[in-house]
Every structure is written in structure tokens, then in C-alpha cells.
């Protein structure tokens, strides 16, 4: 920048600072921060320095810039700030390059089969793409932001490598159908990775259940003690939720597995391409029927992020339960040191941080879904550049959910349940009250009446500071004469659990059936 330009920028800075100064704020005393006013202007208002250079780019800079592959109708180069703002290679290259090369190979094979390029050109293209693949894998490939995205980087590098034949690769293809092909392939593979982690967590939860046979825990509703349940039953409830999570992902994968390749920009092409061929080579179910729909909709990404969000909510609820149970107030869970962290100031602390972060990261997974919903809600038909913003929430959601599943599996493998503490806590809360009401129903009493009778029995226990099983038969008959000696077979948490017999209930027999089902489904043969 010349001295006259610097002076102009400084003058503009002073002028702007005067115009923008709030009447409610005192002027900044720059000296208190240890730098001069002139230097502070450069720090506070860096946009002014940019403004001085916005209107012109040096001739030398223009010479150094590479012509864009789409630049034929343009007389001026793209400004550096626009390139920085619009590039996507910095966040998509690592994720999409494998799929981009795979799609390009399938496209080249189809072009050759249809006579749109020669077999010799096809072979050169595929050989060149193979070399680029090797360079990327070994870290030798240089990703250039001035080439905007993963597609243009690979195509430009291929052109540098093999020349004219590379320029034929984009025949009957637009970046619009190219990028969505890459994303569909990426999502398909991502779902496979998530499904593996779901199955691993399910297996850990089943193993945890097997190691805690017969342990009864308080069941809660409204965070108030409700009824006694087998711990195995509770753990298997999360296994069931994860199974539905897996089902949603499988359904999503089935729906997204259709090929957009060949839809081109939006209208298709008049060239004699074979979309069925590329669809089959890329293991898609079939080509998408409508070319406009093929390039414009991201509902499959929304569906994946929605499925991830539901999984994240399930994991967050499990995390919340285990964080509570690891507290001194509960003391039901003892995490090993390997899955705990300490405090920087309190020496005694042992925190279940992994599950707290599982609970916390559910927020970002849900946020990724909301970001993409808002992104898509106002888009006109066909492709819009806004859709470039679909990738970061997608990649983030998948990374987060995989991490959450992995760490929850590790946590489940490294906790023990404090049976003594749990058993000592069971008398509180009258957990057998509903079973007592069922006893009265079996004696012929209407349920609403039995509900009232047991409520009166609980009130008597509160007054006498005892449990239902501590009431004498005379105490109970003083409430209602229907009670007999067999009532004590229904009182106490062990008796209460044994009385559950309905399908899917917490009764020992039913829980054993559930365990057998999951052990068979997950190929688990023992608790080890």
C-alpha cells in the first residue's frame, strides 16, 4: 500500500470512528492497552485496509491466478475475498474425495461405452484418477482454495496431468449432479458406520444386563419412585430404542440410494448417456426419475440428520440417567477411573464427564438438523449455491453421533452397579403399592376402589413411619375387610417384581425372554 493510500485509509478510519461512536459510550483510551492510536485503528478497523485494495488487483496477481474452468464468459478474475467466502474445499475435501473419484470413474466408463469419449481417453482418465487417489492418500496432493471445491481440484489436477482427455470428463455432467452424487455415496457409507456403532452399544448394554442378573432397582416416573423393576429390564429398554434408531437409518439408506448422476444442471442432457449404467456401477438402486428433483432436494440429508437427532436424544437420556446415578445422592453406579475425570480445584471429585458430554453433544446434533431445515426452507426450485452449506452440518452430525455411540459403549463396559446401595434404597417410596392394588383387583374389587384403599394404606404407613409390608393384618383390615393373609405374598419389592407376568413386563420370566432374544440377535453367548 502506498503512503498516499495509507494516509487516506487512516483519515477514513478517523472519520468512520467519529461517525460510528455511540453517544452512550466513552471514547476508548488506546494507551491503556499498550498500543498507539494509529496501530489500534488497524486492529479495530481492519476492513478499511481491505477497502483500499478492493477496487484493484495487481497485474502480477492477475497473471498468477489460474483461469477458472467455468471462466469463459468472464472478463475479470474473481476477487480474493469472494474466493475465500465461496470455497468449500477446506471442509469437504477430506470427506468427499473418495466418492468424487469413484463417481468420475463410473462416469468415464459410461461415456466410453456410449461412444462419447474414446476408450483410450477413458483409460487415461482412470489411470490419472488413480494417481491422484494415491497422492491424496500419501498426503502429496495439494488442495487449492482458488479451485473452489473437491470436484474442481481433482479435475484441474487431472488436466494438469493428462491434458486434453481430462477436459472430456465433464461431458454430460454438472457440478450440481456431481456433488449430490458424492453426498449420497458419503451418506450411504456414513450410515453403515453409524449402524456398526449402534450394534456395538446394544451389545454392551446386553452384556451389562447379563452381569446384573436379578438386581432390582427403583423405577421412576416424574423422577419420583414408582415401581420396582429389574435393572436388566431397564437396560434392555435402551437396546430397544437403539434398534428403532437403526431401523430409521436403514430406511433412510434405502430411500437415499438412488442415483442423481446424469441429471446435469437440472434439465438432463441431449447427449446419449446411460444413467442406468452409472447407477449400477455405483451400486445405486436406480437413477432418480426426475432430473430437477435429483439436483435440488436434500431431504435425504434432512432425514439422516433427523435420525441422528433422535438417536442423540436417546443417548442423552441414558447419559442423564447415568450421571444422576453416579452422584452421591444416588450412588447406584460406580464408573471406573478410565471413564472418569477429576477437578482442577477439588481433589475428591470423580466426574462422569463422558456421559455429560454425550448429553451436551446431543444439542449440536439437533442444531445441525435445525440449521439444515432453515437452510432448505426458502430455496426456489433446482440447485442453489445455498446448498453448499449442507455439508458442514452433515459431517458434524455424523462425527458427533459416532463419537457419542463409541464413548457410551466404552462407558457401559467400564461401570459397575452398586448392588448394596441399590438394595438399601429399595424400601423407600412404597414401590409395591401398585402390586397391592392388583391384589385387591384379583379379590374382585374395582380398580378405582382398590386405588383408594391402597392410598389409605400408604397414608397409614406414612403416619406410622413404616413400609406396607410392616403393616399388620389388623391394620390392613382396619382399612378394608377384604385383606387376607395372602396379601403378604404381594408385598415387598421381590414379591412385587415376581407378580409381573404380562408380555414385555419387568417380571423375571419376561425379562429372560427379552434377554434371550437380544443375545440371539446380537450373537452374544455369555456375559464375558
PDB file of C-alpha atoms in Angstrom, residues 46-267:
ATOM      1  CA  UNK A  46      -9.108  -3.901   9.544  1.00  0.00           C
ATOM      2  CA  UNK A  47     -11.876  -3.592   6.965  1.00  0.00           C
ATOM      3  CA  UNK A  48     -10.540  -0.167   5.990  1.00  0.00           C
ATOM      4  CA  UNK A  49      -7.225  -1.610   4.879  1.00  0.00           C
ATOM      5  CA  UNK A  50      -9.156  -4.110   2.792  1.00  0.00           C
ATOM      6  CA  UNK A  51     -11.308  -1.316   1.355  1.00  0.00           C
ATOM      7  CA  UNK A  52      -8.259   0.409  -0.026  1.00  0.00           C
ATOM      8  CA  UNK A  53      -7.348  -2.671  -2.042  1.00  0.00           C
ATOM      9  CA  UNK A  54     -10.807  -3.868  -3.039  1.00  0.00           C
ATOM     10  CA  UNK A  55     -11.010  -1.981  -6.305  1.00  0.00           C
ATOM     11  CA  UNK A  56      -7.786  -3.160  -7.856  1.00  0.00           C
ATOM     12  CA  UNK A  57      -5.716  -6.298  -8.067  1.00  0.00           C
ATOM     13  CA  UNK A  58      -2.162  -6.002  -9.271  1.00  0.00           C
ATOM     14  CA  UNK A  59      -1.355  -7.078 -12.802  1.00  0.00           C
ATOM     15  CA  UNK A  60       1.137  -9.540 -11.361  1.00  0.00           C
ATOM     16  CA  UNK A  61      -1.624 -11.065  -9.185  1.00  0.00           C
ATOM     17  CA  UNK A  62      -3.880 -11.447 -12.214  1.00  0.00           C
ATOM     18  CA  UNK A  63      -1.103 -13.231 -14.113  1.00  0.00           C
ATOM     19  CA  UNK A  64      -0.594 -15.655 -11.247  1.00  0.00           C
ATOM     20  CA  UNK A  65      -4.251 -16.543 -10.986  1.00  0.00           C
ATOM     21  CA  UNK A  66      -5.464 -19.662 -12.776  1.00  0.00           C
ATOM     22  CA  UNK A  67      -8.314 -19.351 -15.226  1.00  0.00           C
ATOM     23  CA  UNK A  68     -11.475 -20.896 -13.831  1.00  0.00           C
ATOM     24  CA  UNK A  69     -12.768 -23.975 -15.643  1.00  0.00           C
ATOM     25  CA  UNK A  70     -16.063 -22.098 -15.942  1.00  0.00           C
ATOM     26  CA  UNK A  71     -14.489 -18.714 -16.731  1.00  0.00           C
ATOM     27  CA  UNK A  72     -15.035 -18.404 -20.493  1.00  0.00           C
ATOM     28  CA  UNK A  73     -17.643 -15.642 -20.361  1.00  0.00           C
ATOM     29  CA  UNK A  74     -15.870 -13.591 -17.677  1.00  0.00           C
ATOM     30  CA  UNK A  75     -13.528 -10.697 -18.366  1.00  0.00           C
ATOM     31  CA  UNK A  76     -12.394 -10.141 -14.775  1.00  0.00           C
ATOM     32  CA  UNK A  77     -10.916 -12.516 -12.248  1.00  0.00           C
ATOM     33  CA  UNK A  78     -12.696 -13.409  -9.046  1.00  0.00           C
ATOM     34  CA  UNK A  79     -11.764 -11.202  -6.125  1.00  0.00           C
ATOM     35  CA  UNK A  80      -9.776 -12.850  -3.372  1.00  0.00           C
ATOM     36  CA  UNK A  81     -12.440 -12.143  -0.745  1.00  0.00           C
ATOM     37  CA  UNK A  82     -15.083 -13.816  -2.926  1.00  0.00           C
ATOM     38  CA  UNK A  83     -12.837 -16.856  -3.388  1.00  0.00           C
ATOM     39  CA  UNK A  84     -12.295 -17.118   0.338  1.00  0.00           C
ATOM     40  CA  UNK A  85     -16.004 -16.798   1.026  1.00  0.00           C
ATOM     41  CA  UNK A  86     -17.240 -19.238  -1.609  1.00  0.00           C
ATOM     42  CA  UNK A  87     -14.656 -22.037  -1.447  1.00  0.00           C
ATOM     43  CA  UNK A  88     -15.725 -25.324   0.108  1.00  0.00           C
ATOM     44  CA  UNK A  89     -12.651 -27.463  -0.453  1.00  0.00           C
ATOM     45  CA  UNK A  90     -11.338 -26.664   3.028  1.00  0.00           C
ATOM     46  CA  UNK A  91     -14.147 -28.580   4.740  1.00  0.00           C
ATOM     47  CA  UNK A  92     -15.310 -31.096   2.140  1.00  0.00           C
ATOM     48  CA  UNK A  93     -12.162 -32.478   0.501  1.00  0.00           C
ATOM     49  CA  UNK A  94     -11.242 -34.939   3.226  1.00  0.00           C
ATOM     50  CA  UNK A  95     -14.783 -36.316   3.305  1.00  0.00           C
ATOM     51  CA  UNK A  96     -15.766 -36.386  -0.371  1.00  0.00           C
ATOM     52  CA  UNK A  97     -12.665 -37.062  -2.475  1.00  0.00           C
ATOM     53  CA  UNK A  98     -13.018 -40.850  -2.450  1.00  0.00           C
ATOM     54  CA  UNK A  99     -16.614 -40.633  -3.630  1.00  0.00           C
ATOM     55  CA  UNK A 100     -15.811 -37.966  -6.196  1.00  0.00           C
ATOM     56  CA  UNK A 101     -13.140 -40.134  -7.806  1.00  0.00           C
ATOM     57  CA  UNK A 102     -15.409 -43.168  -7.709  1.00  0.00           C
ATOM     58  CA  UNK A 103     -18.212 -41.223  -9.397  1.00  0.00           C
ATOM     59  CA  UNK A 104     -15.836 -39.871 -12.043  1.00  0.00           C
ATOM     60  CA  UNK A 105     -14.580 -43.351 -12.893  1.00  0.00           C
ATOM     61  CA  UNK A 106     -18.155 -44.600 -13.308  1.00  0.00           C
ATOM     62  CA  UNK A 107     -18.963 -41.570 -15.467  1.00  0.00           C
ATOM     63  CA  UNK A 108     -15.878 -42.092 -17.661  1.00  0.00           C
ATOM     64  CA  UNK A 109     -16.757 -45.761 -18.171  1.00  0.00           C
ATOM     65  CA  UNK A 110     -20.259 -44.778 -19.252  1.00  0.00           C
ATOM     66  CA  UNK A 111     -19.043 -42.046 -21.628  1.00  0.00           C
ATOM     67  CA  UNK A 112     -16.736 -44.536 -23.321  1.00  0.00           C
ATOM     68  CA  UNK A 113     -19.447 -47.204 -23.541  1.00  0.00           C
ATOM     69  CA  UNK A 114     -21.739 -44.649 -25.197  1.00  0.00           C
ATOM     70  CA  UNK A 115     -19.072 -43.503 -27.666  1.00  0.00           C
ATOM     71  CA  UNK A 116     -18.884 -40.022 -26.190  1.00  0.00           C
ATOM     72  CA  UNK A 117     -15.161 -40.454 -25.452  1.00  0.00           C
ATOM     73  CA  UNK A 118     -12.689 -42.996 -26.780  1.00  0.00           C
ATOM     74  CA  UNK A 119     -11.592 -45.998 -24.785  1.00  0.00           C
ATOM     75  CA  UNK A 120      -8.060 -44.590 -24.885  1.00  0.00           C
ATOM     76  CA  UNK A 121      -9.210 -41.337 -23.296  1.00  0.00           C
ATOM     77  CA  UNK A 122     -11.178 -43.291 -20.712  1.00  0.00           C
ATOM     78  CA  UNK A 123      -8.101 -45.320 -19.796  1.00  0.00           C
ATOM     79  CA  UNK A 124      -6.003 -42.172 -19.441  1.00  0.00           C
ATOM     80  CA  UNK A 125      -8.679 -40.571 -17.261  1.00  0.00           C
ATOM     81  CA  UNK A 126      -8.993 -43.604 -14.983  1.00  0.00           C
ATOM     82  CA  UNK A 127      -5.229 -44.016 -14.744  1.00  0.00           C
ATOM     83  CA  UNK A 128      -4.852 -40.327 -13.878  1.00  0.00           C
ATOM     84  CA  UNK A 129      -7.594 -40.521 -11.252  1.00  0.00           C
ATOM     85  CA  UNK A 130      -5.778 -43.485  -9.739  1.00  0.00           C
ATOM     86  CA  UNK A 131      -2.595 -41.465  -9.452  1.00  0.00           C
ATOM     87  CA  UNK A 132      -4.478 -38.588  -7.859  1.00  0.00           C
ATOM     88  CA  UNK A 133      -6.019 -41.046  -5.395  1.00  0.00           C
ATOM     89  CA  UNK A 134      -2.532 -42.251  -4.443  1.00  0.00           C
ATOM     90  CA  UNK A 135      -1.291 -38.687  -3.996  1.00  0.00           C
ATOM     91  CA  UNK A 136      -4.214 -37.837  -1.733  1.00  0.00           C
ATOM     92  CA  UNK A 137      -3.690 -40.976   0.349  1.00  0.00           C
ATOM     93  CA  UNK A 138       0.012 -40.223   0.795  1.00  0.00           C
ATOM     94  CA  UNK A 139      -0.563 -36.553   1.571  1.00  0.00           C
ATOM     95  CA  UNK A 140       1.220 -35.297  -1.565  1.00  0.00           C
ATOM     96  CA  UNK A 141      -1.860 -33.790  -3.195  1.00  0.00           C
ATOM     97  CA  UNK A 142      -2.166 -30.022  -2.804  1.00  0.00           C
ATOM     98  CA  UNK A 143      -5.718 -28.796  -2.301  1.00  0.00           C
ATOM     99  CA  UNK A 144      -6.090 -25.297  -3.749  1.00  0.00           C
ATOM    100  CA  UNK A 145      -8.770 -22.947  -2.491  1.00  0.00           C
ATOM    101  CA  UNK A 146      -8.734 -20.991  -5.743  1.00  0.00           C
ATOM    102  CA  UNK A 147     -10.106 -24.171  -7.349  1.00  0.00           C
ATOM    103  CA  UNK A 148     -13.115 -23.820  -5.082  1.00  0.00           C
ATOM    104  CA  UNK A 149     -14.203 -27.365  -4.304  1.00  0.00           C
ATOM    105  CA  UNK A 150     -13.197 -31.005  -4.302  1.00  0.00           C
ATOM    106  CA  UNK A 151     -14.536 -31.552  -7.832  1.00  0.00           C
ATOM    107  CA  UNK A 152     -12.638 -28.714  -9.493  1.00  0.00           C
ATOM    108  CA  UNK A 153      -9.457 -29.552  -7.604  1.00  0.00           C
ATOM    109  CA  UNK A 154      -9.470 -33.121  -8.863  1.00  0.00           C
ATOM    110  CA  UNK A 155     -10.496 -32.200 -12.412  1.00  0.00           C
ATOM    111  CA  UNK A 156      -7.896 -29.419 -12.671  1.00  0.00           C
ATOM    112  CA  UNK A 157      -5.192 -31.719 -11.305  1.00  0.00           C
ATOM    113  CA  UNK A 158      -6.229 -34.358 -13.818  1.00  0.00           C
ATOM    114  CA  UNK A 159      -5.996 -31.799 -16.626  1.00  0.00           C
ATOM    115  CA  UNK A 160      -2.523 -30.804 -15.450  1.00  0.00           C
ATOM    116  CA  UNK A 161      -1.578 -34.470 -15.502  1.00  0.00           C
ATOM    117  CA  UNK A 162      -3.047 -35.831 -18.777  1.00  0.00           C
ATOM    118  CA  UNK A 163      -4.099 -32.745 -20.735  1.00  0.00           C
ATOM    119  CA  UNK A 164      -6.963 -32.688 -23.253  1.00  0.00           C
ATOM    120  CA  UNK A 165      -8.597 -36.040 -22.381  1.00  0.00           C
ATOM    121  CA  UNK A 166      -9.344 -34.727 -18.873  1.00  0.00           C
ATOM    122  CA  UNK A 167     -11.432 -31.941 -20.387  1.00  0.00           C
ATOM    123  CA  UNK A 168     -13.845 -34.570 -21.735  1.00  0.00           C
ATOM    124  CA  UNK A 169     -14.657 -35.988 -18.307  1.00  0.00           C
ATOM    125  CA  UNK A 170     -17.256 -33.339 -17.540  1.00  0.00           C
ATOM    126  CA  UNK A 171     -19.242 -34.203 -20.671  1.00  0.00           C
ATOM    127  CA  UNK A 172     -22.944 -34.579 -19.759  1.00  0.00           C
ATOM    128  CA  UNK A 173     -22.239 -33.745 -16.139  1.00  0.00           C
ATOM    129  CA  UNK A 174     -22.679 -30.671 -13.947  1.00  0.00           C
ATOM    130  CA  UNK A 175     -21.262 -29.997 -10.550  1.00  0.00           C
ATOM    131  CA  UNK A 176     -24.927 -29.965  -9.476  1.00  0.00           C
ATOM    132  CA  UNK A 177     -25.420 -33.694 -10.089  1.00  0.00           C
ATOM    133  CA  UNK A 178     -21.774 -34.459  -9.304  1.00  0.00           C
ATOM    134  CA  UNK A 179     -21.856 -33.067  -5.775  1.00  0.00           C
ATOM    135  CA  UNK A 180     -25.175 -34.641  -4.828  1.00  0.00           C
ATOM    136  CA  UNK A 181     -23.908 -37.975  -6.148  1.00  0.00           C
ATOM    137  CA  UNK A 182     -20.886 -37.640  -3.873  1.00  0.00           C
ATOM    138  CA  UNK A 183     -23.080 -36.724  -0.907  1.00  0.00           C
ATOM    139  CA  UNK A 184     -25.438 -39.654  -1.438  1.00  0.00           C
ATOM    140  CA  UNK A 185     -22.472 -42.036  -1.606  1.00  0.00           C
ATOM    141  CA  UNK A 186     -20.997 -40.427   1.510  1.00  0.00           C
ATOM    142  CA  UNK A 187     -24.279 -40.675   3.439  1.00  0.00           C
ATOM    143  CA  UNK A 188     -24.701 -44.300   2.437  1.00  0.00           C
ATOM    144  CA  UNK A 189     -21.272 -45.158   3.833  1.00  0.00           C
ATOM    145  CA  UNK A 190     -21.800 -42.971   6.917  1.00  0.00           C
ATOM    146  CA  UNK A 191     -24.975 -44.847   7.793  1.00  0.00           C
ATOM    147  CA  UNK A 192     -23.066 -48.129   7.655  1.00  0.00           C
ATOM    148  CA  UNK A 193     -20.525 -46.697  10.108  1.00  0.00           C
ATOM    149  CA  UNK A 194     -23.248 -45.494  12.472  1.00  0.00           C
ATOM    150  CA  UNK A 195     -25.066 -48.826  12.346  1.00  0.00           C
ATOM    151  CA  UNK A 196     -21.913 -50.651  13.419  1.00  0.00           C
ATOM    152  CA  UNK A 197     -21.596 -48.361  16.470  1.00  0.00           C
ATOM    153  CA  UNK A 198     -25.263 -48.829  17.368  1.00  0.00           C
ATOM    154  CA  UNK A 199     -24.858 -52.594  17.352  1.00  0.00           C
ATOM    155  CA  UNK A 200     -21.722 -52.307  19.499  1.00  0.00           C
ATOM    156  CA  UNK A 201     -23.573 -50.233  22.090  1.00  0.00           C
ATOM    157  CA  UNK A 202     -26.528 -52.605  22.073  1.00  0.00           C
ATOM    158  CA  UNK A 203     -24.136 -55.489  22.738  1.00  0.00           C
ATOM    159  CA  UNK A 204     -22.502 -53.651  25.654  1.00  0.00           C
ATOM    160  CA  UNK A 205     -25.878 -52.923  27.224  1.00  0.00           C
ATOM    161  CA  UNK A 206     -26.941 -56.579  26.901  1.00  0.00           C
ATOM    162  CA  UNK A 207     -23.646 -57.703  28.443  1.00  0.00           C
ATOM    163  CA  UNK A 208     -24.200 -55.250  31.287  1.00  0.00           C
ATOM    164  CA  UNK A 209     -27.662 -56.721  31.799  1.00  0.00           C
ATOM    165  CA  UNK A 210     -26.301 -60.267  31.862  1.00  0.00           C
ATOM    166  CA  UNK A 211     -23.773 -59.292  34.536  1.00  0.00           C
ATOM    167  CA  UNK A 212     -26.532 -57.933  36.789  1.00  0.00           C
ATOM    168  CA  UNK A 213     -28.978 -60.815  36.852  1.00  0.00           C
ATOM    169  CA  UNK A 214     -31.804 -60.372  39.351  1.00  0.00           C
ATOM    170  CA  UNK A 215     -30.803 -56.899  40.571  1.00  0.00           C
ATOM    171  CA  UNK A 216     -33.917 -54.830  41.328  1.00  0.00           C
ATOM    172  CA  UNK A 217     -33.795 -51.040  41.033  1.00  0.00           C
ATOM    173  CA  UNK A 218     -36.386 -48.349  41.704  1.00  0.00           C
ATOM    174  CA  UNK A 219     -38.348 -47.411  38.601  1.00  0.00           C
ATOM    175  CA  UNK A 220     -39.144 -43.717  38.296  1.00  0.00           C
ATOM    176  CA  UNK A 221     -41.870 -41.625  36.734  1.00  0.00           C
ATOM    177  CA  UNK A 222     -41.765 -37.825  37.102  1.00  0.00           C
ATOM    178  CA  UNK A 223     -38.421 -38.519  38.823  1.00  0.00           C
ATOM    179  CA  UNK A 224     -40.476 -39.911  41.696  1.00  0.00           C
ATOM    180  CA  UNK A 225     -40.262 -43.541  42.798  1.00  0.00           C
ATOM    181  CA  UNK A 226     -42.919 -45.570  41.034  1.00  0.00           C
ATOM    182  CA  UNK A 227     -42.493 -49.360  40.865  1.00  0.00           C
ATOM    183  CA  UNK A 228     -39.655 -51.846  41.262  1.00  0.00           C
ATOM    184  CA  UNK A 229     -38.072 -53.045  38.004  1.00  0.00           C
ATOM    185  CA  UNK A 230     -35.254 -55.378  37.141  1.00  0.00           C
ATOM    186  CA  UNK A 231     -32.131 -53.488  36.102  1.00  0.00           C
ATOM    187  CA  UNK A 232     -31.911 -55.843  33.135  1.00  0.00           C
ATOM    188  CA  UNK A 233     -35.337 -54.667  32.021  1.00  0.00           C
ATOM    189  CA  UNK A 234     -34.266 -51.023  32.231  1.00  0.00           C
ATOM    190  CA  UNK A 235     -31.060 -51.610  30.268  1.00  0.00           C
ATOM    191  CA  UNK A 236     -32.931 -53.526  27.580  1.00  0.00           C
ATOM    192  CA  UNK A 237     -35.305 -50.574  27.152  1.00  0.00           C
ATOM    193  CA  UNK A 238     -32.373 -48.624  25.732  1.00  0.00           C
ATOM    194  CA  UNK A 239     -31.456 -51.555  23.495  1.00  0.00           C
ATOM    195  CA  UNK A 240     -34.976 -51.397  22.052  1.00  0.00           C
ATOM    196  CA  UNK A 241     -34.685 -47.657  21.419  1.00  0.00           C
ATOM    197  CA  UNK A 242     -31.372 -48.143  19.639  1.00  0.00           C
ATOM    198  CA  UNK A 243     -32.955 -50.814  17.462  1.00  0.00           C
ATOM    199  CA  UNK A 244     -35.534 -48.310  16.246  1.00  0.00           C
ATOM    200  CA  UNK A 245     -32.726 -45.810  15.699  1.00  0.00           C
ATOM    201  CA  UNK A 246     -31.002 -48.387  13.490  1.00  0.00           C
ATOM    202  CA  UNK A 247     -34.259 -49.039  11.654  1.00  0.00           C
ATOM    203  CA  UNK A 248     -34.692 -45.369  10.820  1.00  0.00           C
ATOM    204  CA  UNK A 249     -31.164 -45.253   9.415  1.00  0.00           C
ATOM    205  CA  UNK A 250     -31.722 -48.385   7.335  1.00  0.00           C
ATOM    206  CA  UNK A 251     -34.943 -46.911   5.941  1.00  0.00           C
ATOM    207  CA  UNK A 252     -33.134 -43.646   5.211  1.00  0.00           C
ATOM    208  CA  UNK A 253     -30.360 -45.522   3.443  1.00  0.00           C
ATOM    209  CA  UNK A 254     -32.876 -47.338   1.265  1.00  0.00           C
ATOM    210  CA  UNK A 255     -34.525 -44.073   0.232  1.00  0.00           C
ATOM    211  CA  UNK A 256     -31.308 -42.181  -0.493  1.00  0.00           C
ATOM    212  CA  UNK A 257     -29.757 -44.961  -2.562  1.00  0.00           C
ATOM    213  CA  UNK A 258     -30.854 -43.583  -5.940  1.00  0.00           C
ATOM    214  CA  UNK A 259     -28.512 -42.007  -8.448  1.00  0.00           C
ATOM    215  CA  UNK A 260     -28.677 -38.347  -9.486  1.00  0.00           C
ATOM    216  CA  UNK A 261     -25.700 -38.702 -11.844  1.00  0.00           C
ATOM    217  CA  UNK A 262     -26.640 -37.619 -15.354  1.00  0.00           C
ATOM    218  CA  UNK A 263     -29.286 -35.157 -14.215  1.00  0.00           C
ATOM    219  CA  UNK A 264     -26.696 -32.489 -15.098  1.00  0.00           C
ATOM    220  CA  UNK A 265     -27.522 -28.921 -14.050  1.00  0.00           C
ATOM    221  CA  UNK A 266     -31.273 -29.546 -13.753  1.00  0.00           C
ATOM    222  CA  UNK A 267     -32.744 -30.476 -17.150  1.00  0.00           C
TER     223      UNK A 267
END
